[in-house]
Amino acid sequence: MNKKYFENVNTLEELLKHHHPDNGGNVSDMQEINAEYDKLFKVLKEHHNNAKQGDIGYADSEYSKNMYDCENDKALRDILNKIIHFTGIDIKLVGQWVRMSGNTYAYKKELKGIGFRWASLK
């Protein structure tokens, strides 16, 4: 499998910021990245499903209850595509959370529309 975009990248944020059209990248690169991501996600999901088949009690474990499925993954990518062009902010993926810091106030209206919430003490 060709891992052209994911081979030498440290974070998903780094990859998206570099190639996103709003940051000087182009649409065809983003389409290739999304396609490559979909393939890698499918491989990981199949590997995970094969590994869990023999595990007794796996379906009831905390780990299995918190696994991303394809719909959650798509929703996360949709959100990242909406915010990746914001400047002056830092984006971190923490489990199932997208945590942002920096000049978020400048994007308050857009972030609220996407469904972000503020936690001033975090």
PDB file of C-alpha atoms in Angstrom, residues 7-62:
ATOM      1  CA  GLU A   7       5.020   8.074   5.928  1.00  0.00           C
ATOM      2  CA  ASN A   8       6.988  11.070   7.270  1.00  0.00           C
ATOM      3  CA  VAL A   9       4.364  12.998   9.190  1.00  0.00           C
ATOM      4  CA  ASN A  10       4.328  13.557  12.955  1.00  0.00           C
ATOM      5  CA  THR A  11       0.720  14.670  13.410  1.00  0.00           C
ATOM      6  CA  LEU A  12      -2.496  14.734  11.430  1.00  0.00           C
ATOM      7  CA  GLU A  13      -2.682  18.470  12.124  1.00  0.00           C
ATOM      8  CA  GLU A  14       0.736  18.999  10.512  1.00  0.00           C
ATOM      9  CA  LEU A  15      -0.300  17.044   7.431  1.00  0.00           C
ATOM     10  CA  LEU A  16      -3.617  18.845   6.995  1.00  0.00           C
ATOM     11  CA  LYS A  17      -2.230  22.320   7.609  1.00  0.00           C
ATOM     12  CA  HIS A  18       0.497  21.741   5.034  1.00  0.00           C
ATOM     13  CA  HIS A  19      -1.794  20.415   2.283  1.00  0.00           C
ATOM     14  CA  HIS A  20      -5.132  22.132   2.925  1.00  0.00           C
ATOM     15  CA  PRO A  21      -6.210  24.474   0.069  1.00  0.00           C
ATOM     16  CA  ASP A  22      -6.749  27.324   2.555  1.00  0.00           C
ATOM     17  CA  ASN A  23      -3.039  27.114   3.389  1.00  0.00           C
ATOM     18  CA  GLY A  24      -1.720  27.015  -0.171  1.00  0.00           C
ATOM     19  CA  GLY A  25      -2.300  23.307  -0.818  1.00  0.00           C
ATOM     20  CA  ASN A  26      -4.612  21.979  -3.482  1.00  0.00           C
ATOM     21  CA  VAL A  27      -7.850  20.040  -3.602  1.00  0.00           C
ATOM     22  CA  SER A  28      -6.379  17.025  -5.411  1.00  0.00           C
ATOM     23  CA  ASP A  29      -3.768  16.535  -2.659  1.00  0.00           C
ATOM     24  CA  MET A  30      -6.486  16.658  -0.001  1.00  0.00           C
ATOM     25  CA  GLN A  31      -8.535  14.126  -1.959  1.00  0.00           C
ATOM     26  CA  GLU A  32      -5.492  11.817  -2.142  1.00  0.00           C
ATOM     27  CA  ILE A  33      -4.855  12.264   1.589  1.00  0.00           C
ATOM     28  CA  ASN A  34      -8.478  11.426   2.407  1.00  0.00           C
ATOM     29  CA  ALA A  35      -8.380   8.359   0.154  1.00  0.00           C
ATOM     30  CA  GLU A  36      -5.083   7.207   1.692  1.00  0.00           C
ATOM     31  CA  TYR A  37      -6.467   7.809   5.182  1.00  0.00           C
ATOM     32  CA  ASP A  38      -9.588   5.764   4.348  1.00  0.00           C
ATOM     33  CA  LYS A  39      -7.408   2.857   3.161  1.00  0.00           C
ATOM     34  CA  LEU A  40      -5.195   2.981   6.251  1.00  0.00           C
ATOM     35  CA  PHE A  41      -8.219   3.227   8.538  1.00  0.00           C
ATOM     36  CA  LYS A  42      -9.785   0.196   6.828  1.00  0.00           C
ATOM     37  CA  VAL A  43      -6.580  -1.838   7.287  1.00  0.00           C
ATOM     38  CA  LEU A  44      -6.394  -0.886  10.966  1.00  0.00           C
ATOM     39  CA  LYS A  45     -10.065  -1.664  11.501  1.00  0.00           C
ATOM     40  CA  GLU A  46      -9.739  -5.074   9.826  1.00  0.00           C
ATOM     41  CA  HIS A  47      -6.631  -5.833  11.881  1.00  0.00           C
ATOM     42  CA  HIS A  48      -8.453  -4.795  15.045  1.00  0.00           C
ATOM     43  CA  ASN A  49     -11.542  -6.872  14.176  1.00  0.00           C
ATOM     44  CA  ASN A  50      -9.407  -9.941  13.424  1.00  0.00           C
ATOM     45  CA  ALA A  51      -7.501  -9.553  16.678  1.00  0.00           C
ATOM     46  CA  LYS A  52     -10.623  -9.243  18.827  1.00  0.00           C
ATOM     47  CA  GLN A  53     -12.470 -12.281  17.419  1.00  0.00           C
ATOM     48  CA  GLY A  54     -10.787 -14.682  19.823  1.00  0.00           C
ATOM     49  CA  ASP A  55     -10.883 -12.403  22.866  1.00  0.00           C
ATOM     50  CA  ILE A  56     -13.292 -13.570  25.572  1.00  0.00           C
ATOM     51  CA  GLY A  57     -15.336 -10.697  26.973  1.00  0.00           C
ATOM     52  CA  TYR A  58     -13.987  -8.215  24.424  1.00  0.00           C
ATOM     53  CA  ALA A  59     -17.434  -6.855  23.482  1.00  0.00           C
ATOM     54  CA  ASP A  60     -18.051  -5.881  27.113  1.00  0.00           C
ATOM     55  CA  SER A  61     -14.680  -4.227  27.702  1.00  0.00           C
ATOM     56  CA  GLU A  62     -14.228  -0.480  28.224  1.00  0.00           C
TER      57      GLU A  62
END
